[in-house]
CSV table of C-alpha atoms in Angstrom, one decimal:
chain,number,residue,atom,x,y,z
A,50,MET,CA,14.3,15.8,27.1
A,51,ARG,CA,17.8,14.4,26.9
A,52,LYS,CA,19.2,11.5,25.3
A,53,ALA,CA,19.5,8.4,27.4
A,54,GLY,CA,22.7,6.6,27.8
A,55,TRP,CA,23.3,2.9,27.1
A,56,ILE,CA,23.6,0.3,29.8
A,57,VAL,CA,25.7,-2.7,29.0
A,58,LEU,CA,25.3,-5.8,31.2
A,59,GLY,CA,28.1,-8.3,31.4
A,60,ALA,CA,28.5,-11.6,33.2
A,61,VAL,CA,31.7,-12.8,34.7
A,62,ALA,CA,32.4,-16.5,35.2
A,63,GLY,CA,34.8,-17.6,37.9
A,64,LEU,CA,37.1,-20.6,37.5
A,65,ALA,CA,38.2,-22.7,40.5
A,66,THR,CA,41.5,-24.6,40.3
A,67,GLY,CA,42.7,-27.3,42.8
A,68,CYS,CA,45.9,-27.0,44.8
A,69,ALA,CA,48.6,-29.6,45.0
A,70,GLY,CA,47.9,-32.1,47.7
A,71,SER,CA,44.2,-31.3,48.0
A,72,PRO,CA,41.7,-34.1,47.4
A,73,PRO,CA,40.5,-34.5,43.9
A,74,ALA,CA,37.4,-32.5,43.0
A,75,LYS,CA,34.2,-34.5,42.9
A,76,GLN,CA,33.1,-35.5,39.4
A,77,ARG,CA,29.7,-34.3,38.3
A,78,PRO,CA,27.2,-36.9,37.3
A,79,ALA,CA,27.3,-37.7,33.6
A,80,GLY,CA,23.9,-36.1,33.1
A,81,ASP,CA,25.3,-32.8,34.4
A,82,SER,CA,28.5,-32.7,32.4
A,83,LYS,CA,26.9,-31.5,29.2
A,84,PRO,CA,27.5,-27.8,28.6
A,85,GLN,CA,24.3,-25.8,28.9
A,86,PRO,CA,23.3,-23.6,25.9
A,87,SER,CA,23.6,-19.9,26.7
A,88,GLN,CA,20.3,-18.3,27.2
A,89,PRO,CA,19.8,-14.8,25.6
A,90,VAL,CA,19.2,-12.1,28.2
A,91,LYS,CA,15.5,-11.3,28.2
A,92,ARG,CA,14.8,-7.6,28.1
A,93,ASP,CA,11.6,-6.1,29.4
A,94,LEU,CA,12.1,-3.1,27.2
A,95,PRO,CA,13.8,-2.6,23.7
A,96,GLU,CA,17.5,-2.0,23.8
A,97,GLY,CA,18.2,1.7,24.6
A,98,MET,CA,15.0,2.2,26.7
A,99,HIS,CA,15.2,2.4,30.5
A,100,LYS,CA,12.8,1.5,33.3
A,101,LEU,CA,11.6,4.4,35.5
A,102,GLY,CA,14.0,4.5,38.4
A,103,GLU,CA,17.1,3.9,36.3
A,104,GLY,CA,19.6,6.7,35.7
A,105,VAL,CA,21.3,7.7,32.4
A,106,THR,CA,24.3,9.9,31.7
A,107,THR,CA,23.7,12.7,29.3
A,108,GLU,CA,25.3,15.8,27.8
A,109,GLU,CA,28.6,14.1,27.2
A,110,GLY,CA,28.8,12.9,30.8
A,111,THR,CA,28.1,16.2,32.4
A,112,TRP,CA,24.8,15.2,34.0
A,113,ARG,CA,23.0,12.1,35.2
A,114,LEU,CA,19.3,12.0,35.0
A,115,THR,CA,17.2,9.6,37.1
A,116,PRO,CA,13.4,9.8,36.9
A,117,SER,CA,11.7,7.8,39.7
A,118,VAL,CA,8.8,5.5,39.4
A,119,LEU,CA,5.3,7.1,39.5
A,120,THR,CA,3.3,7.2,42.8
A,121,MET,CA,-0.3,8.1,43.2
A,122,VAL,CA,-1.3,11.4,44.6
A,123,THR,CA,-4.5,13.2,45.6
A,124,PRO,CA,-4.6,16.5,43.8
A,125,SER,CA,-5.6,19.7,45.6
A,126,SER,CA,-7.9,22.4,44.4
A,127,ARG,CA,-4.8,24.3,43.2
A,128,ALA,CA,-3.8,21.8,40.6
A,129,LYS,CA,-3.2,23.2,37.2
A,130,GLY,CA,-3.3,21.3,33.9
A,131,LEU,CA,-5.1,18.3,35.4
A,132,PRO,CA,-8.2,17.2,33.3
A,133,ARG,CA,-11.3,16.5,35.2
A,134,GLY,CA,-11.7,12.9,36.3
A,135,TRP,CA,-8.2,11.8,35.4
A,136,ARG,CA,-5.9,9.9,37.8
A,137,ALA,CA,-2.9,11.8,39.2
A,138,ALA,CA,0.6,10.7,40.0
A,139,LYS,CA,3.9,12.3,40.7
A,140,MET,CA,7.6,11.4,40.1
A,141,THR,CA,10.9,12.9,41.1
A,142,TRP,CA,13.6,13.7,38.6
A,143,THR,CA,17.1,13.8,40.1
A,144,LEU,CA,19.7,15.7,38.1
A,145,THR,CA,23.3,15.1,39.3
A,146,ASN,CA,26.2,17.3,38.3
A,147,LYS,CA,29.0,14.9,37.3
A,148,THR,CA,31.6,17.6,36.8
A,149,SER,CA,34.1,19.4,39.1
A,150,GLU,CA,32.5,22.8,38.3
A,151,VAL,CA,29.3,24.6,39.2
A,152,GLN,CA,26.8,24.0,36.5
A,153,GLN,CA,23.7,25.8,35.4
A,154,LEU,CA,20.8,23.3,35.8
A,155,LEU,CA,20.3,21.2,32.7
A,156,ASP,CA,17.1,22.3,30.9
A,157,VAL,CA,15.1,19.2,30.0
A,158,SER,CA,12.0,18.9,27.9
A,159,SER,CA,9.8,15.9,28.0
A,160,THR,CA,7.0,14.1,26.0
A,161,VAL,CA,4.8,11.9,28.1
A,162,ARG,CA,2.5,9.3,26.6
A,163,TYR,CA,0.4,6.4,28.0
A,164,GLY,CA,-0.9,3.1,26.8
A,165,ALA,CA,-0.3,1.0,23.7
A,166,MET,CA,-1.5,3.7,21.4
A,167,GLY,CA,0.7,6.3,22.9
A,168,ARG,CA,-1.9,8.9,23.7
A,169,PRO,CA,-0.7,12.2,25.3
A,170,ALA,CA,-0.7,12.1,29.1
A,171,ALA,CA,-1.3,15.4,31.0
A,172,VAL,CA,1.6,17.0,32.9
A,173,PHE,CA,0.3,19.1,35.8
A,174,THR,CA,1.5,21.2,38.7
A,175,ASP,CA,0.2,21.4,42.3
A,176,SER,CA,1.3,22.2,45.8
A,177,GLY,CA,4.6,20.4,46.1
A,178,ILE,CA,4.6,19.5,42.4
A,179,GLU,CA,6.4,22.4,40.8
A,180,GLY,CA,7.3,20.8,37.5
A,181,ILE,CA,10.4,21.5,35.4
A,182,PRO,CA,11.9,24.9,36.2
A,183,ASP,CA,13.0,27.4,33.5
A,184,ALA,CA,16.8,26.6,33.4
A,185,ILE,CA,17.3,29.0,30.5
A,186,SER,CA,16.8,32.4,32.3
A,187,ASP,CA,18.8,35.3,33.7
A,188,ASP,CA,19.0,33.6,37.0
A,189,PRO,CA,18.8,29.9,36.5
A,190,PRO,CA,19.1,27.2,39.2
A,191,ARG,CA,22.7,26.1,39.7
A,192,VAL,CA,24.2,22.9,41.0
A,193,LYS,CA,27.6,22.5,42.8
A,194,PRO,CA,30.1,19.8,41.7
A,195,GLY,CA,28.8,16.4,42.6
A,196,GLY,CA,25.5,17.9,43.8
A,197,ALA,CA,22.0,16.9,42.9
A,198,TYR,CA,18.9,18.9,42.0
A,199,ALA,CA,15.5,17.2,42.5
A,200,LEU,CA,12.3,18.3,40.9
A,201,THR,CA,8.8,16.9,41.1
A,202,VAL,CA,6.7,16.3,38.0
A,203,GLY,CA,3.0,15.5,37.9
A,204,VAL,CA,1.6,13.1,35.4
A,205,ALA,CA,-2.1,12.3,34.8
A,206,VAL,CA,-4.0,9.8,32.6
A,207,PRO,CA,-7.7,8.9,32.2
A,208,ALA,CA,-9.3,7.0,35.0
A,209,ASP,CA,-9.4,3.7,33.0
A,210,ALA,CA,-5.6,3.9,32.2
A,211,ALA,CA,-4.3,2.8,35.6
A,212,GLY,CA,-1.7,0.0,35.1
A,213,GLU,CA,-0.9,1.0,31.5
A,214,PRO,CA,2.6,1.9,30.6
A,215,VAL,CA,3.7,5.5,30.7
A,216,THR,CA,6.5,6.3,28.2
A,217,ILE,CA,8.6,9.4,28.7
A,218,THR,CA,11.0,10.9,26.2
A,219,THR,CA,13.5,13.3,27.5
A,220,ARG,CA,15.7,15.7,25.5
A,221,PRO,CA,18.1,18.4,26.9
A,222,SER,CA,17.8,22.0,25.6
A,223,THR,CA,20.4,24.8,25.4
A,224,LEU,CA,20.3,28.4,24.4
A,225,PHE,CA,20.9,27.2,20.9
A,226,GLY,CA,18.1,24.6,20.8
A,227,ASP,CA,17.6,20.9,21.5
A,228,THR,CA,20.6,18.6,21.8
A,229,GLY,CA,20.9,15.2,20.3
A,230,ASP,CA,20.7,13.4,23.6
A,231,VAL,CA,17.3,11.7,23.4
A,232,ASP,CA,16.4,9.2,26.2
A,233,PHE,CA,13.3,6.9,26.6
A,234,PHE,CA,11.9,5.7,30.0
A,235,GLU,CA,8.9,3.6,30.8
A,236,GLY,CA,7.0,2.3,33.7
A,237,PRO,CA,3.4,1.5,34.7
A,238,PHE,CA,0.9,4.1,35.9
A,239,PRO,CA,0.0,3.1,39.5
A,240,GLY,CA,-3.4,2.0,40.7
A,241,ALA,CA,-3.7,-1.3,38.9
A,242,ALA,CA,-1.6,-4.3,37.8
A,243,ALA,CA,0.5,-3.6,34.7
A,244,ARG,CA,-1.4,-4.8,31.6
A,245,LYS,CA,0.1,-7.6,29.5
A,246,ASP,CA,-1.5,-6.3,26.3
A,247,SER,CA,0.3,-2.9,26.6
A,248,LEU,CA,2.2,-3.4,23.3
A,249,LEU,CA,0.8,-2.6,19.9
A,250,HIS,CA,1.3,-5.2,17.2
A,251,PRO,CA,-0.3,-3.8,14.0
A,252,ARG,CA,-1.0,-5.9,10.9
A,253,PRO,CA,-0.1,-3.7,8.0
A,254,ALA,CA,-2.4,-3.8,4.9
A,255,PRO,CA,-1.0,-5.1,1.6
A,256,ASP,CA,0.9,-2.5,-0.3
A,257,THR,CA,-1.6,-0.8,-2.6
A,258,ARG,CA,-2.0,2.4,-4.5
A,259,LYS,CA,-5.5,2.7,-3.2
A,260,ALA,CA,-6.4,4.7,-0.2
A,261,LEU,CA,-6.5,2.7,3.1
A,262,ALA,CA,-9.7,2.4,5.1
A,263,PHE,CA,-9.8,4.0,8.5
A,264,GLY,CA,-8.3,1.6,11.0
A,265,GLN,CA,-6.0,-0.1,8.5
A,266,TRP,CA,-2.2,0.2,9.0
A,267,LYS,CA,0.2,1.4,6.4
A,268,ALA,CA,3.4,-0.8,6.4
A,269,ASP,CA,6.1,1.8,6.0
A,270,PRO,CA,6.0,4.0,7.9
A,271,GLN,CA,3.6,2.3,10.2
A,272,MET,CA,0.6,4.6,10.7
A,273,THR,CA,-3.2,4.6,10.8
A,274,VAL,CA,-6.1,7.1,10.9
A,275,ASP,CA,-9.2,6.2,12.9
A,276,HIS,CA,-12.0,7.4,15.1
A,277,VAL,CA,-13.1,10.2,12.9
A,278,ARG,CA,-16.4,11.6,14.3
A,279,GLN,CA,-18.4,14.8,14.7
A,280,ASP,CA,-17.8,16.4,18.0
A,281,GLY,CA,-19.8,19.6,17.9
A,282,THR,CA,-20.4,22.9,16.1
A,283,ALA,CA,-18.7,26.3,16.2
A,284,GLY,CA,-20.0,29.4,14.5
A,285,GLY,CA,-22.6,27.4,12.6
A,286,ARG,CA,-19.9,25.0,11.3
A,287,ALA,CA,-19.8,21.3,12.1
A,288,THR,CA,-16.6,20.3,13.8
A,289,PHE,CA,-14.9,16.9,13.8
A,290,SER,CA,-12.0,15.0,15.4
A,291,GLY,CA,-9.9,12.0,14.5
A,292,GLU,CA,-6.8,10.2,15.5
A,293,LEU,CA,-3.5,9.7,13.7
A,294,THR,CA,-1.3,7.0,15.2
A,295,VAL,CA,2.3,6.6,14.2
A,296,ARG,CA,4.5,3.6,15.3
A,297,ASN,CA,8.3,3.3,15.5
A,298,ALA,CA,9.0,-0.2,14.2
A,299,ALA,CA,12.7,0.0,15.1
A,300,ALA,CA,14.0,-2.7,17.4
A,301,VAL,CA,16.4,-0.5,19.3
A,302,ALA,CA,16.7,3.1,20.3
A,303,ASP,CA,19.1,4.3,17.7
A,304,LEU,CA,19.1,7.1,15.2
A,305,PRO,CA,17.1,7.9,13.2
A,306,TYR,CA,14.3,8.0,15.7
A,307,THR,CA,10.7,8.3,14.5
A,308,PRO,CA,9.4,11.8,15.4
A,309,MET,CA,5.7,12.6,15.6
A,310,LYS,CA,6.1,15.3,13.0
A,311,LYS,CA,3.3,14.9,10.5
A,312,SER,CA,0.9,17.2,8.8
A,313,LEU,CA,-2.6,16.4,7.6
A,314,ARG,CA,-5.0,17.4,4.8
A,315,VAL,CA,-8.7,16.5,5.1
A,316,TYR,CA,-11.0,16.4,2.0
A,317,TYR,CA,-14.7,16.0,1.8
A,318,GLY,CA,-17.3,15.5,-1.0
A,319,ASP,CA,-17.0,14.0,-4.5
A,320,GLU,CA,-14.9,17.0,-5.5
A,321,LEU,CA,-12.5,16.5,-2.6
A,322,LYS,CA,-12.8,20.0,-1.3
A,323,GLU,CA,-10.3,20.7,1.5
A,324,ALA,CA,-11.7,21.0,5.0
A,325,GLU,CA,-10.3,23.5,7.5
A,326,LEU,CA,-8.0,22.2,10.1
A,327,ILE,CA,-8.5,23.6,13.6
A,328,PRO,CA,-5.4,24.3,15.7
A,329,SER,CA,-5.8,22.1,18.9
A,330,GLY,CA,-4.5,22.6,22.4
A,331,THR,CA,-4.8,19.4,24.4
A,332,GLY,CA,-3.6,16.5,22.3
A,333,SER,CA,-1.9,18.7,19.7
A,334,ALA,CA,0.9,17.2,17.7
A,335,ASP,CA,4.3,17.3,19.2
A,336,THR,CA,7.8,16.8,17.9
A,337,GLY,CA,8.8,14.4,20.6
A,338,PHE,CA,10.5,11.3,19.3
A,339,ILE,CA,8.8,7.9,19.5
A,340,ALA,CA,10.5,5.1,21.4
A,341,PRO,CA,11.3,1.9,19.6
A,342,GLN,CA,8.4,-0.6,19.3
A,343,ARG,CA,6.1,2.2,20.6
A,344,ALA,CA,3.4,4.4,19.1
A,345,ALA,CA,2.2,8.0,19.4
A,346,THR,CA,-1.3,9.2,18.8
A,347,HIS,CA,-2.3,12.7,17.8
A,348,THR,CA,-5.9,14.0,17.9
A,349,PHE,CA,-6.6,16.3,15.0
A,350,HIS,CA,-9.6,18.6,14.5
A,351,PHE,CA,-11.3,20.0,11.4
A,352,SER,CA,-14.5,21.8,10.4
A,353,LEU,CA,-16.7,22.0,7.3
A,354,PRO,CA,-18.2,25.2,5.8
A,355,LYS,CA,-21.7,26.2,6.9
A,356,GLY,CA,-24.3,24.0,5.2
A,357,ALA,CA,-21.7,21.5,4.0
A,358,LYS,CA,-22.4,17.9,4.8
A,359,ALA,CA,-20.2,14.8,4.5
A,360,GLU,CA,-20.8,11.2,5.3
A,361,SER,CA,-17.1,10.3,4.7
A,362,VAL,CA,-13.8,12.1,4.4
A,363,THR,CA,-10.3,11.5,3.0
A,364,VAL,CA,-7.3,12.2,5.2
A,365,GLU,CA,-3.8,12.6,3.6
A,366,VAL,CA,-0.8,12.3,5.9
A,367,THR,CA,2.3,14.3,4.8
A,368,ASP,CA,5.9,14.7,6.1
A,369,LEU,CA,7.7,17.9,5.1
A,370,GLY,CA,5.1,18.3,2.3
A,371,ASN,CA,5.5,14.8,0.9
A,372,ALA,CA,2.4,12.6,1.0
A,373,GLU,CA,3.1,9.4,2.9
A,374,ALA,CA,-0.4,7.8,3.2
A,375,THR,CA,-4.0,8.3,2.4
A,376,PHE,CA,-7.0,7.1,4.4
A,377,GLU,CA,-10.7,7.3,3.8
A,378,GLY,CA,-13.8,6.2,5.6
A,379,LYS,CA,-17.2,7.2,7.0
A,380,ILE,CA,-17.6,9.6,9.8
A,381,ALA,CA,-18.7,7.8,12.9
A,382,ASP,CA,-21.9,8.8,14.8
């Protein structure tokens, strides 16, 4: 999706002056004459993030993108991409052409996560929920000068995630690839009161050359591996899953963003033999950037050879081939 613009709020103070001949202004009581200390503006979100319903200007002022708040929907039998038992909601994205020329509809990609751990939400389509159209095609949608194009996007989360924050990262794309305009939006998933414990505040482990235990946090970059468990068998091989969570510790949405772009190696046994990673569909790693003070969780899958057994495993996290952290622990039942 595209990069969000910045909103600057300013306050203007007015001064009143008396006119000649007018009665003198009343003096304030002495207790009220002391100047009041300025109070910092309290932000609900880190600087550079936007609430759902706010608009941002993107693509060098060419477009304005306004994603609405989420509203609950009852999916039909035609819904696609909706996991069984998940809650469904929809939102409207309004793309306004800010130029004086006819424009091909801006192509926007998005990453949608929910909750403090930033787990992947599902994006689905249904009757009246068409999703994001293919704007890079032989006959793309076009928008007249000053005109607006509205599209409806479906978002789903597990049943117990109502009220949790939904964080959406948008970035425009062109024929030549993604642009640098990255924007972050956030708002609660409907159906319950917004949770106060929606932010993640990890306590990094002391800096050490030893491997960290599952559930411990590395300080820089902030990340952890946890919930490694067996989840089945395939072709006579035991299969397992685990979660890698990465957090962007930045205070504002400014470059460089922290992308969820990590690779994993999983080892088992005393000889640290390498397990086979299984390409995953739902919950697979994405390259969407992580908003400031927010986290992203990727579920990874691996298998062991036939007959191989392991009570514990070691997981190495790498970025562009460079090892960043090592975690080890027992496989949960």
